[in-house]
PDB file of C-alpha atoms and ligand atoms in Angstrom:
ATOM      1  CA  MET Y   1     -63.924 -54.991  19.146  1.00  0.00           C
ATOM      2  CA  GLU Y   2     -65.362 -52.530  21.641  1.00  0.00           C
ATOM      3  CA  ILE Y   3     -63.687 -49.170  21.146  1.00  0.00           C
ATOM      4  CA  HIS Y   4     -62.791 -47.168  24.200  1.00  0.00           C
ATOM      5  CA  ASN Y   5     -63.080 -43.414  23.742  1.00  0.00           C
ATOM      6  CA  ASP Y   6     -60.564 -41.887  26.086  1.00  0.00           C
ATOM      7  CA  ARG Y   7     -61.737 -38.329  26.746  1.00  0.00           C
ATOM      8  CA  HIS Y   8     -59.453 -35.469  27.810  1.00  0.00           C
ATOM      9  CA  ILE Y   9     -61.277 -32.172  28.321  1.00  0.00           C
ATOM     10  CA  TYR Y  10     -59.546 -28.823  28.819  1.00  0.00           C
ATOM     11  CA  SER Y  11     -60.701 -25.237  29.223  1.00  0.00           C
ATOM     12  CA  ASP Y  12     -59.921 -23.942  25.746  1.00  0.00           C
ATOM     13  CA  ASN Y  13     -57.944 -24.590  22.568  1.00  0.00           C
ATOM     14  CA  PRO Y  14     -54.614 -23.342  23.996  1.00  0.00           C
ATOM     15  CA  ALA Y  15     -55.048 -25.740  26.926  1.00  0.00           C
ATOM     16  CA  VAL Y  16     -55.867 -28.591  24.543  1.00  0.00           C
ATOM     17  CA  ALA Y  17     -52.772 -27.791  22.497  1.00  0.00           C
ATOM     18  CA  ALA Y  18     -50.552 -27.675  25.580  1.00  0.00           C
ATOM     19  CA  ALA Y  19     -51.965 -30.916  26.982  1.00  0.00           C
ATOM     20  CA  PHE Y  20     -51.749 -32.817  23.723  1.00  0.00           C
ATOM     21  CA  ALA Y  21     -48.206 -31.606  23.102  1.00  0.00           C
ATOM     22  CA  GLU Y  22     -47.224 -32.947  26.539  1.00  0.00           C
ATOM     23  CA  TRP Y  23     -49.032 -36.234  25.846  1.00  0.00           C
ATOM     24  CA  LEU Y  24     -47.232 -36.515  22.483  1.00  0.00           C
ATOM     25  CA  VAL Y  25     -43.785 -35.832  23.932  1.00  0.00           C
ATOM     26  CA  ASN Y  26     -44.325 -38.473  26.612  1.00  0.00           C
ATOM     27  CA  TRP Y  27     -45.685 -40.949  24.075  1.00  0.00           C
ATOM     28  CA  LEU Y  28     -42.636 -40.426  21.847  1.00  0.00           C
ATOM     29  CA  LYS Y  29     -40.184 -41.143  24.680  1.00  0.00           C
ATOM     30  CA  GLY Y  30     -38.074 -44.192  23.916  1.00  0.00           C
ATOM     31  CA  ARG Y  31     -39.392 -44.597  20.379  1.00  0.00           C
ATOM     32  CA  SER Y  32     -36.745 -44.877  17.656  1.00  0.00           C
ATOM     33  CA  ARG Y  33     -38.952 -44.768  14.553  1.00  0.00           C
ATOM     34  CA  THR Y  34     -42.445 -43.296  14.474  1.00  0.00           C
ATOM     35  CA  THR Y  35     -44.900 -42.605  11.684  1.00  0.00           C
ATOM     36  CA  ILE Y  36     -47.467 -39.897  12.312  1.00  0.00           C
ATOM     37  CA  ALA Y  37     -50.224 -38.565  10.055  1.00  0.00           C
ATOM     38  CA  LEU Y  38     -51.137 -34.975  10.881  1.00  0.00           C
ATOM     39  CA  SER Y  39     -54.510 -33.311  10.599  1.00  0.00           C
ATOM     40  CA  GLY Y  40     -55.051 -30.040   8.810  1.00  0.00           C
ATOM     41  CA  GLY Y  41     -57.505 -27.207   9.198  1.00  0.00           C
ATOM     42  CA  SER Y  42     -57.231 -24.659  11.998  1.00  0.00           C
ATOM     43  CA  THR Y  43     -57.382 -26.740  15.191  1.00  0.00           C
ATOM     44  CA  PRO Y  44     -53.802 -28.092  15.059  1.00  0.00           C
ATOM     45  CA  LYS Y  45     -52.242 -24.643  14.445  1.00  0.00           C
ATOM     46  CA  LEU Y  46     -51.810 -23.964  18.161  1.00  0.00           C
ATOM     47  CA  LEU Y  47     -50.444 -27.467  18.713  1.00  0.00           C
ATOM     48  CA  PHE Y  48     -47.828 -26.945  16.013  1.00  0.00           C
ATOM     49  CA  GLN Y  49     -46.849 -23.608  17.542  1.00  0.00           C
ATOM     50  CA  VAL Y  50     -46.498 -25.161  21.005  1.00  0.00           C
ATOM     51  CA  LEU Y  51     -44.367 -27.994  19.609  1.00  0.00           C
ATOM     52  CA  ALA Y  52     -42.180 -25.500  17.725  1.00  0.00           C
ATOM     53  CA  LYS Y  53     -41.764 -23.092  20.617  1.00  0.00           C
ATOM     54  CA  GLN Y  54     -41.569 -25.420  23.628  1.00  0.00           C
ATOM     55  CA  TYR Y  55     -40.582 -28.868  22.436  1.00  0.00           C
ATOM     56  CA  ALA Y  56     -38.512 -28.416  19.269  1.00  0.00           C
ATOM     57  CA  ASP Y  57     -35.311 -29.537  21.018  1.00  0.00           C
ATOM     58  CA  GLN Y  58     -36.973 -32.063  23.328  1.00  0.00           C
ATOM     59  CA  ILE Y  59     -38.096 -34.305  20.496  1.00  0.00           C
ATOM     60  CA  ASP Y  60     -35.679 -36.354  18.384  1.00  0.00           C
ATOM     61  CA  TRP Y  61     -37.277 -35.620  15.009  1.00  0.00           C
ATOM     62  CA  SER Y  62     -34.713 -37.754  13.147  1.00  0.00           C
ATOM     63  CA  GLY Y  63     -36.812 -40.879  13.687  1.00  0.00           C
ATOM     64  CA  ILE Y  64     -40.199 -39.289  13.068  1.00  0.00           C
ATOM     65  CA  HIS Y  65     -41.864 -39.501   9.666  1.00  0.00           C
ATOM     66  CA  LEU Y  66     -44.657 -36.988   9.119  1.00  0.00           C
ATOM     67  CA  PHE Y  67     -47.558 -37.487   6.742  1.00  0.00           C
ATOM     68  CA  TRP Y  68     -50.921 -35.764   6.299  1.00  0.00           C
ATOM     69  CA  GLY Y  69     -54.243 -37.484   6.819  1.00  0.00           C
ATOM     70  CA  ASP Y  70     -55.594 -35.293   4.084  1.00  0.00           C
ATOM     71  CA  GLU Y  71     -54.555 -32.394   1.920  1.00  0.00           C
ATOM     72  CA  ARG Y  72     -56.284 -29.884  -0.252  1.00  0.00           C
ATOM     73  CA  CYS Y  73     -55.447 -30.178  -3.955  1.00  0.00           C
ATOM     74  CA  VAL Y  74     -53.619 -26.874  -4.091  1.00  0.00           C
ATOM     75  CA  SER Y  75     -49.974 -25.864  -4.340  1.00  0.00           C
ATOM     76  CA  PRO Y  76     -47.938 -25.931  -1.114  1.00  0.00           C
ATOM     77  CA  ASP Y  77     -47.778 -22.133  -1.006  1.00  0.00           C
ATOM     78  CA  HIS Y  78     -51.559 -21.771  -1.325  1.00  0.00           C
ATOM     79  CA  ALA Y  79     -53.392 -20.421   1.751  1.00  0.00           C
ATOM     80  CA  ASP Y  80     -55.474 -23.628   1.916  1.00  0.00           C
ATOM     81  CA  SER Y  81     -52.472 -25.976   1.995  1.00  0.00           C
ATOM     82  CA  ASN Y  82     -52.267 -28.094   5.133  1.00  0.00           C
ATOM     83  CA  PHE Y  83     -48.600 -28.702   4.366  1.00  0.00           C
ATOM     84  CA  GLY Y  84     -47.995 -24.968   3.894  1.00  0.00           C
ATOM     85  CA  MET Y  85     -49.594 -24.232   7.265  1.00  0.00           C
ATOM     86  CA  THR Y  86     -47.593 -26.985   8.988  1.00  0.00           C
ATOM     87  CA  LYS Y  87     -44.355 -25.822   7.350  1.00  0.00           C
ATOM     88  CA  ALA Y  88     -44.846 -22.247   8.542  1.00  0.00           C
ATOM     89  CA  LEU Y  89     -45.851 -23.161  12.108  1.00  0.00           C
ATOM     90  CA  LEU Y  90     -43.775 -26.276  12.765  1.00  0.00           C
ATOM     91  CA  LEU Y  91     -41.511 -27.714  10.069  1.00  0.00           C
ATOM     92  CA  ASP Y  92     -39.478 -24.530   9.594  1.00  0.00           C
ATOM     93  CA  HIS Y  93     -38.730 -24.500  13.331  1.00  0.00           C
ATOM     94  CA  ILE Y  94     -37.605 -28.069  13.983  1.00  0.00           C
ATOM     95  CA  ASP Y  95     -34.597 -30.135  12.994  1.00  0.00           C
ATOM     96  CA  ILE Y  96     -36.314 -32.826  10.937  1.00  0.00           C
ATOM     97  CA  PRO Y  97     -34.714 -34.477   7.892  1.00  0.00           C
ATOM     98  CA  ALA Y  98     -36.387 -33.417   4.639  1.00  0.00           C
ATOM     99  CA  ALA Y  99     -36.736 -37.120   3.792  1.00  0.00           C
ATOM    100  CA  ASN Y 100     -38.993 -37.529   6.833  1.00  0.00           C
ATOM    101  CA  ILE Y 101     -41.527 -35.039   5.539  1.00  0.00           C
ATOM    102  CA  HIS Y 102     -43.990 -36.792   3.268  1.00  0.00           C
ATOM    103  CA  ARG Y 103     -46.223 -34.123   1.815  1.00  0.00           C
ATOM    104  CA  VAL Y 104     -49.102 -34.708  -0.555  1.00  0.00           C
ATOM    105  CA  LEU Y 105     -48.259 -33.076  -3.891  1.00  0.00           C
ATOM    106  CA  GLY Y 106     -51.407 -30.990  -3.935  1.00  0.00           C
ATOM    107  CA  GLU Y 107     -50.355 -29.301  -7.122  1.00  0.00           C
ATOM    108  CA  GLU Y 108     -50.450 -32.555  -9.092  1.00  0.00           C
ATOM    109  CA  ASP Y 109     -53.386 -34.260 -10.814  1.00  0.00           C
ATOM    110  CA  PRO Y 110     -55.594 -35.487  -7.923  1.00  0.00           C
ATOM    111  CA  ALA Y 111     -56.270 -39.002  -9.210  1.00  0.00           C
ATOM    112  CA  SER Y 112     -52.588 -39.642  -9.958  1.00  0.00           C
ATOM    113  CA  GLU Y 113     -51.486 -38.119  -6.646  1.00  0.00           C
ATOM    114  CA  ALA Y 114     -53.895 -40.283  -4.660  1.00  0.00           C
ATOM    115  CA  VAL Y 115     -52.150 -43.338  -6.120  1.00  0.00           C
ATOM    116  CA  ARG Y 116     -48.652 -41.902  -5.691  1.00  0.00           C
ATOM    117  CA  TYR Y 117     -49.221 -40.827  -2.091  1.00  0.00           C
ATOM    118  CA  GLY Y 118     -50.648 -44.231  -1.274  1.00  0.00           C
ATOM    119  CA  GLN Y 119     -47.470 -45.788  -2.613  1.00  0.00           C
ATOM    120  CA  GLU Y 120     -45.327 -43.388  -0.587  1.00  0.00           C
ATOM    121  CA  ILE Y 121     -47.231 -44.389   2.543  1.00  0.00           C
ATOM    122  CA  LEU Y 122     -46.877 -48.075   1.679  1.00  0.00           C
ATOM    123  CA  SER Y 123     -43.127 -47.714   1.184  1.00  0.00           C
ATOM    124  CA  THR Y 124     -42.551 -45.896   4.478  1.00  0.00           C
ATOM    125  CA  VAL Y 125     -45.198 -47.009   6.987  1.00  0.00           C
ATOM    126  CA  SER Y 126     -44.810 -50.562   8.253  1.00  0.00           C
ATOM    127  CA  ALA Y 127     -47.634 -52.793   7.073  1.00  0.00           C
ATOM    128  CA  VAL Y 128     -49.677 -55.150   9.242  1.00  0.00           C
ATOM    129  CA  ASP Y 129     -51.773 -57.704   7.352  1.00  0.00           C
ATOM    130  CA  GLY Y 130     -50.926 -55.846   4.148  1.00  0.00           C
ATOM    131  CA  LEU Y 131     -52.160 -52.416   5.264  1.00  0.00           C
ATOM    132  CA  PRO Y 132     -49.953 -49.524   6.415  1.00  0.00           C
ATOM    133  CA  ALA Y 133     -50.249 -49.166  10.199  1.00  0.00           C
ATOM    134  CA  PHE Y 134     -49.421 -45.646  11.316  1.00  0.00           C
ATOM    135  CA  ASP Y 135     -48.129 -45.373  14.860  1.00  0.00           C
ATOM    136  CA  LEU Y 136     -50.328 -42.321  15.364  1.00  0.00           C
ATOM    137  CA  ILE Y 137     -52.928 -40.501  13.331  1.00  0.00           C
ATOM    138  CA  ILE Y 138     -54.021 -37.078  14.556  1.00  0.00           C
ATOM    139  CA  LEU Y 139     -57.493 -36.179  13.317  1.00  0.00           C
ATOM    140  CA  GLY Y 140     -59.792 -33.199  13.459  1.00  0.00           C
ATOM    141  CA  MET Y 141     -63.534 -33.211  13.030  1.00  0.00           C
ATOM    142  CA  GLY Y 142     -65.623 -30.806  11.015  1.00  0.00           C
ATOM    143  CA  GLY Y 143     -68.933 -29.422  12.229  1.00  0.00           C
ATOM    144  CA  ASP Y 144     -70.599 -31.866   9.831  1.00  0.00           C
ATOM    145  CA  GLY Y 145     -68.870 -34.826  11.462  1.00  0.00           C
ATOM    146  CA  HIS Y 146     -66.287 -35.329   8.722  1.00  0.00           C
ATOM    147  CA  THR Y 147     -62.764 -36.374   9.526  1.00  0.00           C
ATOM    148  CA  ALA Y 148     -59.652 -36.249   7.376  1.00  0.00           C
ATOM    149  CA  SER Y 149     -61.429 -35.492   4.105  1.00  0.00           C
ATOM    150  CA  ILE Y 150     -64.041 -38.179   4.448  1.00  0.00           C
ATOM    151  CA  PHE Y 151     -67.295 -36.223   4.325  1.00  0.00           C
ATOM    152  CA  PRO Y 152     -70.845 -37.451   5.045  1.00  0.00           C
ATOM    153  CA  HIS Y 153     -71.686 -37.424   1.330  1.00  0.00           C
ATOM    154  CA  GLU Y 154     -68.780 -39.776   0.552  1.00  0.00           C
ATOM    155  CA  MET Y 155     -69.157 -42.418   3.264  1.00  0.00           C
ATOM    156  CA  HIS Y 156     -67.850 -45.099   0.882  1.00  0.00           C
ATOM    157  CA  LEU Y 157     -64.335 -43.778   1.557  1.00  0.00           C
ATOM    158  CA  LEU Y 158     -64.616 -45.351   5.009  1.00  0.00           C
ATOM    159  CA  GLN Y 159     -64.430 -48.740   3.301  1.00  0.00           C
ATOM    160  CA  ASP Y 160     -62.406 -47.862   0.174  1.00  0.00           C
ATOM    161  CA  ALA Y 161     -59.679 -50.485  -0.240  1.00  0.00           C
ATOM    162  CA  ALA Y 162     -57.231 -47.972  -1.730  1.00  0.00           C
ATOM    163  CA  ILE Y 163     -54.879 -46.319   0.763  1.00  0.00           C
ATOM    164  CA  CYS Y 164     -55.843 -42.844  -0.468  1.00  0.00           C
ATOM    165  CA  ALA Y 165     -58.601 -41.390  -2.601  1.00  0.00           C
ATOM    166  CA  VAL Y 166     -59.710 -38.128  -4.158  1.00  0.00           C
ATOM    167  CA  ALA Y 167     -62.472 -36.575  -2.031  1.00  0.00           C
ATOM    168  CA  THR Y 168     -64.590 -33.504  -2.686  1.00  0.00           C
ATOM    169  CA  HIS Y 169     -65.497 -30.802  -0.217  1.00  0.00           C
ATOM    170  CA  PRO Y 170     -69.334 -30.724  -0.126  1.00  0.00           C
ATOM    171  CA  GLU Y 171     -69.654 -26.941  -0.279  1.00  0.00           C
ATOM    172  CA  SER Y 172     -66.648 -25.660  -2.178  1.00  0.00           C
ATOM    173  CA  GLY Y 173     -66.232 -28.683  -4.462  1.00  0.00           C
ATOM    174  CA  GLN Y 174     -62.509 -28.459  -3.742  1.00  0.00           C
ATOM    175  CA  ASN Y 175     -60.670 -31.695  -4.430  1.00  0.00           C
ATOM    176  CA  ARG Y 176     -58.847 -33.244  -1.514  1.00  0.00           C
ATOM    177  CA  ILE Y 177     -56.561 -36.237  -1.162  1.00  0.00           C
ATOM    178  CA  THR Y 178     -57.577 -38.264   1.882  1.00  0.00           C
ATOM    179  CA  ILE Y 179     -56.337 -41.358   3.628  1.00  0.00           C
ATOM    180  CA  ASN Y 180     -59.267 -43.767   3.526  1.00  0.00           C
ATOM    181  CA  GLY Y 181     -61.089 -45.394   6.429  1.00  0.00           C
ATOM    182  CA  PRO Y 182     -59.373 -48.809   6.475  1.00  0.00           C
ATOM    183  CA  VAL Y 183     -55.917 -47.217   6.888  1.00  0.00           C
ATOM    184  CA  LEU Y 184     -57.196 -44.668   9.422  1.00  0.00           C
ATOM    185  CA  ASN Y 185     -58.581 -47.595  11.415  1.00  0.00           C
ATOM    186  CA  HIS Y 186     -55.392 -49.629  11.043  1.00  0.00           C
ATOM    187  CA  ALA Y 187     -53.414 -47.106  13.112  1.00  0.00           C
ATOM    188  CA  TYR Y 188     -52.126 -48.130  16.532  1.00  0.00           C
ATOM    189  CA  GLN Y 189     -53.295 -44.858  18.030  1.00  0.00           C
ATOM    190  CA  VAL Y 190     -55.763 -42.229  16.871  1.00  0.00           C
ATOM    191  CA  ALA Y 191     -56.120 -38.874  18.606  1.00  0.00           C
ATOM    192  CA  PHE Y 192     -58.903 -36.460  17.773  1.00  0.00           C
ATOM    193  CA  LEU Y 193     -58.274 -32.804  18.544  1.00  0.00           C
ATOM    194  CA  VAL Y 194     -61.663 -31.083  18.523  1.00  0.00           C
ATOM    195  CA  THR Y 195     -62.384 -27.616  19.865  1.00  0.00           C
ATOM    196  CA  GLY Y 196     -65.093 -24.989  19.630  1.00  0.00           C
ATOM    197  CA  ALA Y 197     -68.836 -24.829  20.235  1.00  0.00           C
ATOM    198  CA  SER Y 198     -69.564 -25.559  16.571  1.00  0.00           C
ATOM    199  CA  LYS Y 199     -68.421 -29.153  17.143  1.00  0.00           C
ATOM    200  CA  ALA Y 200     -70.410 -29.776  20.346  1.00  0.00           C
ATOM    201  CA  GLU Y 201     -73.505 -31.303  18.754  1.00  0.00           C
ATOM    202  CA  LYS Y 202     -71.586 -33.891  16.743  1.00  0.00           C
ATOM    203  CA  VAL Y 203     -69.268 -34.657  19.665  1.00  0.00           C
ATOM    204  CA  GLN Y 204     -72.346 -35.405  21.771  1.00  0.00           C
ATOM    205  CA  ILE Y 205     -73.979 -37.569  19.087  1.00  0.00           C
ATOM    206  CA  ILE Y 206     -70.796 -39.452  18.240  1.00  0.00           C
ATOM    207  CA  LEU Y 207     -69.357 -40.010  21.703  1.00  0.00           C
ATOM    208  CA  GLY Y 208     -72.827 -40.664  23.060  1.00  0.00           C
ATOM    209  CA  LYS Y 209     -73.502 -43.122  20.222  1.00  0.00           C
ATOM    210  CA  GLN Y 210     -76.844 -41.409  19.849  1.00  0.00           C
ATOM    211  CA  ALA Y 211     -79.407 -42.170  17.123  1.00  0.00           C
ATOM    212  CA  GLY Y 212     -77.997 -41.293  13.717  1.00  0.00           C
ATOM    213  CA  HIS Y 213     -74.341 -41.214  14.788  1.00  0.00           C
ATOM    214  CA  GLU Y 214     -73.500 -43.645  11.996  1.00  0.00           C
ATOM    215  CA  ALA Y 215     -74.173 -40.846   9.480  1.00  0.00           C
ATOM    216  CA  TYR Y 216     -70.976 -39.111  10.506  1.00  0.00           C
ATOM    217  CA  PRO Y 217     -67.550 -40.320   9.326  1.00  0.00           C
ATOM    218  CA  ALA Y 218     -65.853 -39.454  12.633  1.00  0.00           C
ATOM    219  CA  ALA Y 219     -68.127 -42.015  14.318  1.00  0.00           C
ATOM    220  CA  HIS Y 220     -66.524 -44.779  12.266  1.00  0.00           C
ATOM    221  CA  ILE Y 221     -62.950 -44.289  13.433  1.00  0.00           C
ATOM    222  CA  LYS Y 222     -62.088 -47.399  15.431  1.00  0.00           C
ATOM    223  CA  PRO Y 223     -58.283 -47.818  15.525  1.00  0.00           C
ATOM    224  CA  ALA Y 224     -56.626 -51.187  15.699  1.00  0.00           C
ATOM    225  CA  GLY Y 225     -55.130 -50.275  19.063  1.00  0.00           C
ATOM    226  CA  GLY Y 226     -58.624 -50.103  20.453  1.00  0.00           C
ATOM    227  CA  ILE Y 227     -58.339 -46.640  21.973  1.00  0.00           C
ATOM    228  CA  THR Y 228     -59.457 -43.378  20.394  1.00  0.00           C
ATOM    229  CA  TYR Y 229     -58.174 -40.386  22.314  1.00  0.00           C
ATOM    230  CA  TRP Y 230     -60.411 -37.330  22.243  1.00  0.00           C
ATOM    231  CA  PHE Y 231     -58.721 -34.083  23.242  1.00  0.00           C
ATOM    232  CA  LEU Y 232     -61.565 -31.594  23.590  1.00  0.00           C
ATOM    233  CA  ASP Y 233     -62.051 -28.117  24.934  1.00  0.00           C
ATOM    234  CA  GLU Y 234     -65.021 -27.356  27.181  1.00  0.00           C
ATOM    235  CA  ALA Y 235     -66.915 -25.716  24.333  1.00  0.00           C
ATOM    236  CA  ALA Y 236     -66.745 -28.817  22.140  1.00  0.00           C
ATOM    237  CA  ALA Y 237     -67.544 -31.054  25.126  1.00  0.00           C
ATOM    238  CA  SER Y 238     -70.318 -28.793  26.448  1.00  0.00           C
ATOM    239  CA  LEU Y 239     -73.172 -31.186  25.572  1.00  0.00           C
ATOM    240  CA  LEU Y 240     -71.551 -34.336  26.900  1.00  0.00           C
ATOM    241  CA  SER Y 241     -73.243 -35.844  29.936  1.00  0.00           C
TER     242      SER Y 241
HETATM  243  C1  6PG W 301     -58.731 -30.347   6.735  1.00  0.00           C
HETATM  244  C2  6PG W 301     -58.700 -31.259   7.904  1.00  0.00           C
HETATM  245  C3  6PG W 301     -60.106 -31.523   8.346  1.00  0.00           C
HETATM  246  C4  6PG W 301     -60.203 -30.789   9.649  1.00  0.00           C
HETATM  247  C5  6PG W 301     -61.617 -30.553  10.052  1.00  0.00           C
HETATM  248  C6  6PG W 301     -61.679 -29.605  11.249  1.00  0.00           C
HETATM  249  O1  6PG W 301     -57.962 -30.540   5.779  1.00  0.00           O
HETATM  250  O2  6PG W 301     -59.512 -29.382   6.840  1.00  0.00           O
HETATM  251  O3  6PG W 301     -57.906 -32.286   7.873  1.00  0.00           O
HETATM  252  O4  6PG W 301     -60.473 -32.854   8.512  1.00  0.00           O
HETATM  253  O5  6PG W 301     -59.536 -31.536  10.657  1.00  0.00           O
HETATM  254  O6  6PG W 301     -62.272 -29.957   8.956  1.00  0.00           O
HETATM  255  O7  6PG W 301     -61.187 -28.370  10.793  1.00  0.00           O
HETATM  256  P1  6PG W 301     -60.896 -27.174  11.840  1.00  0.00           P
HETATM  257  O8  6PG W 301     -59.772 -27.639  12.694  1.00  0.00           O
HETATM  258  O9  6PG W 301     -60.501 -26.025  10.941  1.00  0.00           O
HETATM  259  O10 6PG W 301     -62.176 -26.955  12.596  1.00  0.00           O
END
């Protein structure tokens, strides 16, 4: 299936956050039950703040189930925790049932947690052809072209049949729990939020399908719905023709 990369380019990260928040609120309109996997890292912080400050009461969170596309294997109160960051910037400011928040237990044994989290996803996210199909997965992209916690040195996770796996950060060696490629690509919608000049080279190679783009995990995200939304700032999009 030909994948259409739908590009949305804005001046800077605050503009990307504002635009994506508006897109998300409109996309949620009329939906009664929605499953969303969130990205971690620094890019979504502004988005979470915008959602908390401007849209907290405009979204019916009671039907929204939040997951994480990946999580660092640390406790939720650790500075590296994607859940901890999301809790501080968003979850503590919205009226969402605790049962709708599906965090990775980063403090547990990684191998066991990868299995447990996969089961939690399977029991909550509707399956299509036996695989959980998220309504939306929000992804970031590292400067090395990784996405979720699928890094270039662990490309096999793009095909791993398990829902989740234990990944390893290439520099720090930190264990991560990641949703694997088949489930990422089984989502109805995928939206990349990518900002900053450090991402520009990989954005150009991946969106331009240039030589060697297959070496980067983010190039292999081809959602079932057929559309990958790219919300970029001008710095990250600066090399695009
Ligand atoms: C994580 C993320 C990861 C992130 C990219 C981009 O746990 O770090 O899920 O995939 O999206 O590394 O990170 P920044 O947004 O910090 O550039």
